[in-house]
Coordinates of C-alpha atoms and ligand atoms in Angstrom, one line a residue:
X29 CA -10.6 67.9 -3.6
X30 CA -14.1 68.7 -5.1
X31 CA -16.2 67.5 -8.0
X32 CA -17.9 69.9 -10.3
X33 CA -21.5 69.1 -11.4
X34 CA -20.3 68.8 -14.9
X35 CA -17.3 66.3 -14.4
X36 CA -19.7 64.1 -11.6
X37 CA -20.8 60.8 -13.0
X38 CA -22.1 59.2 -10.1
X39 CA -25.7 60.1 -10.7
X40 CA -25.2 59.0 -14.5
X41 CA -23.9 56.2 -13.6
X42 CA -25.6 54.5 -10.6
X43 CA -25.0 52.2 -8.4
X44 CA -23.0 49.4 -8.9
X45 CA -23.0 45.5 -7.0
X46 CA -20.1 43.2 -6.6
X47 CA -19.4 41.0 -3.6
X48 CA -15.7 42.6 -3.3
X49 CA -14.5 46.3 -4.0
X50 CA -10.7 46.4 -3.9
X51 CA -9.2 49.9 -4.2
X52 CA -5.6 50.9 -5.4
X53 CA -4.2 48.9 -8.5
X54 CA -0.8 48.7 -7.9
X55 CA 1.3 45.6 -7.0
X56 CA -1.3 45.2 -3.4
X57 CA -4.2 45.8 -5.5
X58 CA -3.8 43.4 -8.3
X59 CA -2.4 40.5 -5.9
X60 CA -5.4 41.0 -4.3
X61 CA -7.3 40.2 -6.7
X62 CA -5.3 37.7 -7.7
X63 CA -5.5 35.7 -4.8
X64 CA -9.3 36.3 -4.2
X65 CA -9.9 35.1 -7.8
X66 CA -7.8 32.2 -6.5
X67 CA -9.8 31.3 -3.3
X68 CA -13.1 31.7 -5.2
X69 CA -13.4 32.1 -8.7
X70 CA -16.9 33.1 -8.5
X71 CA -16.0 36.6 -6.4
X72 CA -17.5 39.4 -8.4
X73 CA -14.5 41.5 -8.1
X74 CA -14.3 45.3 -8.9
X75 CA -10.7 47.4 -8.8
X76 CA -10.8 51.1 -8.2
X77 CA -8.1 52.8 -9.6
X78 CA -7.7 57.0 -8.7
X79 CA -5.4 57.4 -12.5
X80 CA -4.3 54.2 -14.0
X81 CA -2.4 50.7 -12.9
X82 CA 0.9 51.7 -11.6
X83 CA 0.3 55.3 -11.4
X84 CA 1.4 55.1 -7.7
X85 CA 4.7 53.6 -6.5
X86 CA 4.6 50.1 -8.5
X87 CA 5.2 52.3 -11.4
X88 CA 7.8 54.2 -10.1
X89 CA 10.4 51.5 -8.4
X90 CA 13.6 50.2 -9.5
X91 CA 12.4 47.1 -9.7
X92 CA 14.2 45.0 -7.5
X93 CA 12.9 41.7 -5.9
X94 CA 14.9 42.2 -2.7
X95 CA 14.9 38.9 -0.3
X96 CA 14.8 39.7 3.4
X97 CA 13.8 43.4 5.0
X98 CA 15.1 46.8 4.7
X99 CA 17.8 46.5 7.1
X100 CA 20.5 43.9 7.9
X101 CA 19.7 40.8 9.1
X102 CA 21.8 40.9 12.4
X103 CA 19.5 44.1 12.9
X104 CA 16.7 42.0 12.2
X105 CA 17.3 39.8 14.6
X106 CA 18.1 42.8 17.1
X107 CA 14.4 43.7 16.7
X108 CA 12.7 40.5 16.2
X109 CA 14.6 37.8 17.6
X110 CA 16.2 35.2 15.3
X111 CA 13.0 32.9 14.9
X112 CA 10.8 35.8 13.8
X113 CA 13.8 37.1 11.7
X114 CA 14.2 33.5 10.2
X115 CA 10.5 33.7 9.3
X116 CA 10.5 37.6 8.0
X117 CA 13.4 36.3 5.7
X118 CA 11.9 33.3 4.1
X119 CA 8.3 35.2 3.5
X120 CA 10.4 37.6 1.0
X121 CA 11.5 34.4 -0.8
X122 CA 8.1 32.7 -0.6
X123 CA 7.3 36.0 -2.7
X124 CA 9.8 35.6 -5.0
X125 CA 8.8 31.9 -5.8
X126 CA 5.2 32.5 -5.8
X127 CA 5.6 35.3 -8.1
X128 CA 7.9 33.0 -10.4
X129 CA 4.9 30.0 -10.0
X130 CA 2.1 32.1 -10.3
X131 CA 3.1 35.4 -12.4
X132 CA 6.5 35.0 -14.1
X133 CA 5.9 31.4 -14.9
X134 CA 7.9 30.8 -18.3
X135 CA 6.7 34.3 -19.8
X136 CA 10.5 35.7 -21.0
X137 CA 9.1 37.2 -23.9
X138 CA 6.4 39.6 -22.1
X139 CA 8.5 40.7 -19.1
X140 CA 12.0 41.5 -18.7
X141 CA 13.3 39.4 -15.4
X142 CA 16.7 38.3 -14.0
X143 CA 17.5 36.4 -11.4
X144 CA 20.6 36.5 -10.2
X145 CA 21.2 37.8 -6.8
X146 CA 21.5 41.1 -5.8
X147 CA 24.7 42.9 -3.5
X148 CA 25.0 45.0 -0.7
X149 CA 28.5 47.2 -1.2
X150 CA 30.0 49.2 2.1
X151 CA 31.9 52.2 2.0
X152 CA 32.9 51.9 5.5
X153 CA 34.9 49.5 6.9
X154 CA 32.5 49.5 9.4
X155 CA 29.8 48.4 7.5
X156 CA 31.8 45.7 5.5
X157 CA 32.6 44.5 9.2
X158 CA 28.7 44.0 9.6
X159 CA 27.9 42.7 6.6
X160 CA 30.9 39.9 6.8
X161 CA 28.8 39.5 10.4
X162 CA 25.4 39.2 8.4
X163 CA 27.3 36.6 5.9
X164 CA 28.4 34.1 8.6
X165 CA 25.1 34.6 10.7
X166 CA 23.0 33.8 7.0
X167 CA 25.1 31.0 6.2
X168 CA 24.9 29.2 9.6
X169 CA 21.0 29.2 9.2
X170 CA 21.1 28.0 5.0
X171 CA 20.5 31.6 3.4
X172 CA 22.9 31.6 0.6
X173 CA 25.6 34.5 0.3
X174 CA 29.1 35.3 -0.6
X175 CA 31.1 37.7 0.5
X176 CA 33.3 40.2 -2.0
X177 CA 36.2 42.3 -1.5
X178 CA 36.9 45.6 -2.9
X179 CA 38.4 43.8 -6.0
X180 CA 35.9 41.4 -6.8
X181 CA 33.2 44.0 -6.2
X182 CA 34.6 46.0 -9.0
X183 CA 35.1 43.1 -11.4
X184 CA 31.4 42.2 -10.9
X185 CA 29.7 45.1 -10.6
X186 CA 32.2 47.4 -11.7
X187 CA 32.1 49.9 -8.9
X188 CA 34.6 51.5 -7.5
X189 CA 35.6 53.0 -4.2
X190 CA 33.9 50.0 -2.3
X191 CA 35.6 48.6 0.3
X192 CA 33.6 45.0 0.6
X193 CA 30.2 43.4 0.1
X194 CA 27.9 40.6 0.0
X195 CA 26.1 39.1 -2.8
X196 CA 22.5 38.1 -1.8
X197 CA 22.0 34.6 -3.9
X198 CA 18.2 34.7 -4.2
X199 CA 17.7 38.3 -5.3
X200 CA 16.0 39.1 -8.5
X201 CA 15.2 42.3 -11.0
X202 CA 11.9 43.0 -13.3
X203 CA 10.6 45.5 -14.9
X204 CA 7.9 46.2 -12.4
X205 CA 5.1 47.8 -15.3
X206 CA 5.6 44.6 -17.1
X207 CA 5.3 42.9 -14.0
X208 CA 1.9 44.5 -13.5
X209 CA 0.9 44.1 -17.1
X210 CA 1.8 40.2 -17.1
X211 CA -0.6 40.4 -13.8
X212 CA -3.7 41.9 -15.2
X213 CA -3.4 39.1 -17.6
X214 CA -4.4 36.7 -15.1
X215 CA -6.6 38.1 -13.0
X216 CA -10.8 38.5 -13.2
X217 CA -12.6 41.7 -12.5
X218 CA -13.8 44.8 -13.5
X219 CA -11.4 47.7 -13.8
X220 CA -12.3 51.0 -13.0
X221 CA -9.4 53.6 -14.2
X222 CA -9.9 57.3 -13.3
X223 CA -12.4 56.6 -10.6
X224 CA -11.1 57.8 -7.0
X225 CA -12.8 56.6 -3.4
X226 CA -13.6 58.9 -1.7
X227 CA -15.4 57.1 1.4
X228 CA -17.3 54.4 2.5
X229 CA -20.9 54.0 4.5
X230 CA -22.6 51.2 5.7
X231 CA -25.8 50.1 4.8
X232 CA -29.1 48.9 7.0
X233 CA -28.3 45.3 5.4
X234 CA -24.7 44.7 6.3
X235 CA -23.0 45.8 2.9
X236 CA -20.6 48.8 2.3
X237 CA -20.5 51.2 0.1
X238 CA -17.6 53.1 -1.4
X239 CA -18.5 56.5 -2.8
X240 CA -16.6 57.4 -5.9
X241 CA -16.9 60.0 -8.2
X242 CA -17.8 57.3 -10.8
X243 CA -20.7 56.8 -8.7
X244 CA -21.2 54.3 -5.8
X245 CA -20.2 50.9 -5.4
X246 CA -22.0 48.6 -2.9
X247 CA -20.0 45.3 -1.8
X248 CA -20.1 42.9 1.0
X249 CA -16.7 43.4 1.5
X250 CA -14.1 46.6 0.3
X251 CA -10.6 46.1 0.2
X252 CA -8.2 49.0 0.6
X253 CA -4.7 48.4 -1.5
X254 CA -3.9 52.0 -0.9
X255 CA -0.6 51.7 0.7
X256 CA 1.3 55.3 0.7
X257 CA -2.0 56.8 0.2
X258 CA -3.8 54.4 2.8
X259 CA -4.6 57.5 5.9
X260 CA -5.9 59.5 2.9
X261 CA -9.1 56.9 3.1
X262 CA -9.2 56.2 6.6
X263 CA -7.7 57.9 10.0
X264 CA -6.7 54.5 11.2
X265 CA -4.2 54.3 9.1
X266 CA -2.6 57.7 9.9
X267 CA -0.1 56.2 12.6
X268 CA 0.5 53.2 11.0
X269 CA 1.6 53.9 7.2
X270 CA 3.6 57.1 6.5
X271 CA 3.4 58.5 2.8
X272 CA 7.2 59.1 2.5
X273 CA 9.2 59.8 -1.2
X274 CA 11.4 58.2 -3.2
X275 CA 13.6 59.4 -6.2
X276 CA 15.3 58.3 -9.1
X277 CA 17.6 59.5 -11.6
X278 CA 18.8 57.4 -15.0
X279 CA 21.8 57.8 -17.1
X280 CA 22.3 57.1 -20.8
X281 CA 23.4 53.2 -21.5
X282 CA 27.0 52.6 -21.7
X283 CA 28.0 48.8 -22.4
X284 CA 26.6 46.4 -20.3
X285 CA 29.6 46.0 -17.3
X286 CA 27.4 44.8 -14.0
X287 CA 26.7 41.7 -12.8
X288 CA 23.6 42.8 -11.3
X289 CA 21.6 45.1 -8.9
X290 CA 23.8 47.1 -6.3
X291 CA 22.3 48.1 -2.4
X292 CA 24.5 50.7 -0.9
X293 CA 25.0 52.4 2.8
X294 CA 22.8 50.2 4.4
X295 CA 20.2 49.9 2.1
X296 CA 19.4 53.5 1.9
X297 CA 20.6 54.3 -2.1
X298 CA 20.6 51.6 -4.7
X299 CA 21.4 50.9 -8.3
X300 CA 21.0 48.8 -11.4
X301 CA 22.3 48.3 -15.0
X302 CA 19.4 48.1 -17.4
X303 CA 18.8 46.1 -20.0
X304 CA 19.7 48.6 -22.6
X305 CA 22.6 49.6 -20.2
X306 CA 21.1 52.3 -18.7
X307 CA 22.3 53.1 -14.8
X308 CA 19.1 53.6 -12.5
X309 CA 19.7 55.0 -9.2
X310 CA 17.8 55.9 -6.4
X311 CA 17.9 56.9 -2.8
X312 CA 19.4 59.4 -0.6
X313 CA 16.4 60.9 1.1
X314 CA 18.2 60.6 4.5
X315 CA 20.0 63.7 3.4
X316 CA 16.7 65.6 3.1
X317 CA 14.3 63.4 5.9
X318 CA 11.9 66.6 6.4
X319 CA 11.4 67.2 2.7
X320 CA 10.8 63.8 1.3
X321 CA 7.4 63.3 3.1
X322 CA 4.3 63.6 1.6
X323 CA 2.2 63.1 -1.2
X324 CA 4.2 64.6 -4.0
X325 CA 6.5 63.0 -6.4
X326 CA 8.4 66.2 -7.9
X327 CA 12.1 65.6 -7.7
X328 CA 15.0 68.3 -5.6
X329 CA 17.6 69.4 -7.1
X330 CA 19.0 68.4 -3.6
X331 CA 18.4 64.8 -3.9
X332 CA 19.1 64.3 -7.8
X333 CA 22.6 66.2 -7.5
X334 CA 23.4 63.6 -4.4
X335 CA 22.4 60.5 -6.9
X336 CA 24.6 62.3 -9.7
X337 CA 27.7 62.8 -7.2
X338 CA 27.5 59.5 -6.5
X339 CA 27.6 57.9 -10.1
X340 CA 30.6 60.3 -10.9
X341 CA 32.1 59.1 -7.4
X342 CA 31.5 55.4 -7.5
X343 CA 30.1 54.7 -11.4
X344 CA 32.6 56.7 -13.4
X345 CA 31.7 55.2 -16.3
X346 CA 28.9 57.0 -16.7
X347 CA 30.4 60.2 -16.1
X348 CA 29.6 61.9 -19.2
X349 CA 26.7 60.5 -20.2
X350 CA 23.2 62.3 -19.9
X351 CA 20.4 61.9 -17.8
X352 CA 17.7 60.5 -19.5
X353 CA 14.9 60.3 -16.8
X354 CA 13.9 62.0 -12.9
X355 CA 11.0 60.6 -11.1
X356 CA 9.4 60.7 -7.2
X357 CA 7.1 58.3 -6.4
X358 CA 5.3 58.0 -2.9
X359 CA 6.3 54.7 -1.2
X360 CA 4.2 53.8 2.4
X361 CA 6.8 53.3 5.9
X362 CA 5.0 51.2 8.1
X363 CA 5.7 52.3 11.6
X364 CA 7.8 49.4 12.3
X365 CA 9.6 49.0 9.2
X366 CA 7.4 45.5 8.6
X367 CA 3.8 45.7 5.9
X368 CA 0.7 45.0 7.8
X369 CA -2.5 43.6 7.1
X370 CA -6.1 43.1 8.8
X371 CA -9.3 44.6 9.2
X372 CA -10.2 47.8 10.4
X373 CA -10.5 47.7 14.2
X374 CA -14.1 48.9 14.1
X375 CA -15.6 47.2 10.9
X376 CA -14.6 43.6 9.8
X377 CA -16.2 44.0 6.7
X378 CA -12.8 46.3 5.6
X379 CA -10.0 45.1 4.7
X380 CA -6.4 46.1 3.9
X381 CA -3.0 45.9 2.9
X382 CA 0.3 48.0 3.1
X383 CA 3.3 49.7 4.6
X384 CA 6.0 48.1 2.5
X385 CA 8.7 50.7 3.6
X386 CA 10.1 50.6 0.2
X387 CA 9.8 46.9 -0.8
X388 CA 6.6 46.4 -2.1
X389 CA 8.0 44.7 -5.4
X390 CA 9.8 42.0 -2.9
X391 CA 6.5 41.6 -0.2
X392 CA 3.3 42.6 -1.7
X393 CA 2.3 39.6 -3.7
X394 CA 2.8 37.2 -1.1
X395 CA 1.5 40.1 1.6
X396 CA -1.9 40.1 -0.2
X397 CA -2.2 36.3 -0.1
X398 CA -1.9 36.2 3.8
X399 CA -4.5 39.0 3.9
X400 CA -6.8 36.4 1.5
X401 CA -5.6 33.7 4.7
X402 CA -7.1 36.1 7.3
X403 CA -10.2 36.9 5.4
X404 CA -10.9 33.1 4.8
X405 CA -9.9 32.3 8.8
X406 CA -6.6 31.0 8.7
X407 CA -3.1 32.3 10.4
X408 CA -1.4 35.5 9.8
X409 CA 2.2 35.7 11.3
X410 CA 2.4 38.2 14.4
X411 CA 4.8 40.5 12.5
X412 CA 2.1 41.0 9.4
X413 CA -1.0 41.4 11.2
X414 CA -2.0 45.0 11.9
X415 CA -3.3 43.4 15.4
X416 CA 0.5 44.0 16.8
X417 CA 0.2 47.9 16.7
X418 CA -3.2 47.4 19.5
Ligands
LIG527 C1 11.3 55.5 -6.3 C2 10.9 54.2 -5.7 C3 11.7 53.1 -5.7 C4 11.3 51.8 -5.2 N1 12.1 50.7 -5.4 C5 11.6 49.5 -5.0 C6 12.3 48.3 -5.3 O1 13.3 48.4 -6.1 N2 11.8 47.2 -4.8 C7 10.7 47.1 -4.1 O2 10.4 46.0 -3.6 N3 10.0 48.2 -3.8 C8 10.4 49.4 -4.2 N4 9.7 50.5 -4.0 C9 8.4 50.4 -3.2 C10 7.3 49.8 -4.0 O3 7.2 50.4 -5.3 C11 6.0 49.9 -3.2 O4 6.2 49.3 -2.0 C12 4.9 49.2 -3.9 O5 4.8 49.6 -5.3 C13 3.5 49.5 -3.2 O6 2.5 49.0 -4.0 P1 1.0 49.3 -3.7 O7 0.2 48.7 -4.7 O8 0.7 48.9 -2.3 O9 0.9 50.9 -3.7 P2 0.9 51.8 -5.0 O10 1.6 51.3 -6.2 O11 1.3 53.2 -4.6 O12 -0.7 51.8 -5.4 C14 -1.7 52.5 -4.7 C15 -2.7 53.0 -5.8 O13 -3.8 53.6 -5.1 C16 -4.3 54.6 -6.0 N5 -5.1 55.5 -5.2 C17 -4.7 56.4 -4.2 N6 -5.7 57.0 -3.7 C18 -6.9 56.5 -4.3 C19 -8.2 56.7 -4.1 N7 -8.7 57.6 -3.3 N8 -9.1 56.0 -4.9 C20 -8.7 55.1 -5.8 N9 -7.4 54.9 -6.0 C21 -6.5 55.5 -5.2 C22 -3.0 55.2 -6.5 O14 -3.3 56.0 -7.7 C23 -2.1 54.0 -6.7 O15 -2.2 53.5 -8.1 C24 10.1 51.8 -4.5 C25 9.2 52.9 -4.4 C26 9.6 54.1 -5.0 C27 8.7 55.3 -5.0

């Protein structure tokens, strides 16, 4: 992208001084500075923003603060042994409680937030057969679940043509721009909206500086919250963090009918009542894998007629409502399905955080205080640190 003379501000404005630059203010970006403000409260903090909070995925989402990874937990374990499994698991909780004792606190007027577990529904007999595996395993180790036949699934959630499920007890729901609004609240910075990094040098004295078009910022040490959008800044990042899309598609409310947010076909589509009792749905982009890469966040005709068949198949009773909303938003798959965090192999002065693989709602705020632990010297788990892709 280039600048024109007219529309550059960075000789107007000059150069700007703060001891940390943080880029991106989603979800990553505003728990960063939530955490740093934490650790010291006399960090001169600025946030670069490219458009506005939430413009990138944390304002797109569904909202769900999913427990545990994006797969099954017996998979889980498959990949990282139970221990490691045990330990991925609880940091997803420790998020949610952390966002409850630090964000959510007893706010109910200012953000919309439920918790009240979330399901998992199977199709397949097959897949009922693993998730009545993933029950037992859960249960022997103290995660609470409970597992639902075809009947009970449609009582509760009233969805039909499910043969099984499990409810996940510690799942919750926000409204995730609420969410991010109730966060600004407590953080302290300055906000730069409508500015975009483009780079960063180093300096003679041991600072950075990120060029902007808003003109330059120099800091002893830049964050990068970029997720999605993180190889854009940086070629490191380019094997690591994949931008890869995500769609949505909401009906007009019926009366409230479901118990609570719905996973579906292992975790790949998903869906929740809202409030007003509005269906959001989202998923399929297996059916399309080659298209739904990238940096755009148009909607297909392919994907949004899948997400439709499936409300007439599964959700008839929103068969003849309208559709109210389509979106795309860019999410960031990490290479191993887990975020990542560190410093940048060849400048420890750089910082980041990302690579949620679709759960940034359910890891980022607790993600961003273990990157605030590595800056400050202490432990990051094995799975989290960038230092396992070396
Ligand atoms: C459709 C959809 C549904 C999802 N559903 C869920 C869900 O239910 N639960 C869940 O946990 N997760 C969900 N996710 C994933 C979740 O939204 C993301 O993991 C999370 O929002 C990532 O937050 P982030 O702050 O790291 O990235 P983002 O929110 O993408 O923020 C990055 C920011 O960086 C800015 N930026 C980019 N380039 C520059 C630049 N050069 N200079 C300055 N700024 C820049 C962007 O404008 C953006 O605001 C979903 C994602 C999508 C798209």
């Amino acid at each position: 992208m280039s600048t024109s003379y007219w529309l550059d501000r960075s000789e107007k404005n000059g150069k700007k001084t703060y001891d940390v630059v943080v880029v991106g203010a989603g979800i990553s970006g505003l728990s960063t500075v939530y955490w740093l403000n934490q650790e010291d409260p006399s960090l001169k903090i600025a946030l670069v923003e490219k458009h506005r909070i939430g413009f990138g995925a944390s304002g797109r989402n569904a909202g769900f603060i999913t427990c545990g990874s994006v797969e099954h937990f017996n998979r889980l374990i498959g990949k990282h042994g139970k221990d490691e499994a045990i330990e991925i698991w609880k940091f997803a909780e420790t998020n949610l409680q952390l966002l409850k004792d630090h964000i959510i606190q007893d706010q109910g007027d200012k953000i919309e937030f439920k918790h009240r577990g979330c399901y998992s529904l199977a199709a397949q007999e097959s897949e009922f057969t693993e998730l009545k595996n993933v029950a037992k395993i859960m249960t022997d180790i103290g995660i609470p679940t409970e597992t639902y036949d075809s009947d009970r699934i449609l009582k509760c959630v009233g969805a039909k043509k499910f043969v099984g499920g499990i409810k996940y007890m510690d799942d919750a729901e926000t409204n995730p721009v609420e969410l991010l609004n109730l966060m600004r609240t407590k953080i302290k910075c300055d906000l730069y909206e409508s500015t975009e990094a483009h780079g960063f040098e180093q300096t003679g004295e041991g600072t950075r500086v990120l060029k902007t078009d808003n003109g330059d910022f120099e800091a002893s040490m830049l964050v990068f919250s970029l997720n999605a959008y993180s190889a854009t800044m940086h070629p490191f990042f380019a094997d690591k963090i994949y931008p890869t899309r995500a769609q949505i598609l909401m009906m007009e409310p019926v009366p409230a009918f479901m118990d609570g947010p719905c996973y579906a076909n292992f975790y790949l589509d998903y869906f929740r009542q809202m409030p007003n009792g509005s269906l959001l749905i989202g998923g399929f982009r297996q059916i399309a894998k080659e298209t739904e890469v990238g940096y755009s966040d148009h909607t297909t005709d392919q994907i949004q007629n899948a997400l439709h068949d499936f409300v007439v198949h599964h959700l008839p009773q929103y068969k003849d409502k309208k559709v109210s909303h389509r979106w795309g938003g860019v999410m960031g798959f990490s290479r191993d399905g887990q975020p990542m965090v560190g410093s940048l192999p060849d400048d420890n002065q750089v910082f980041f955080n990302g690579g949620y693989t679709g759960h940034g709602i359910g890891l980022a705020f607790h993600t961003a205080k273990s990157m605030v632990d590595g800056i400050f010297g202490r432990n990051v788990p094995r799975w989290l640190s960038a230092r396992r892709f070396s």
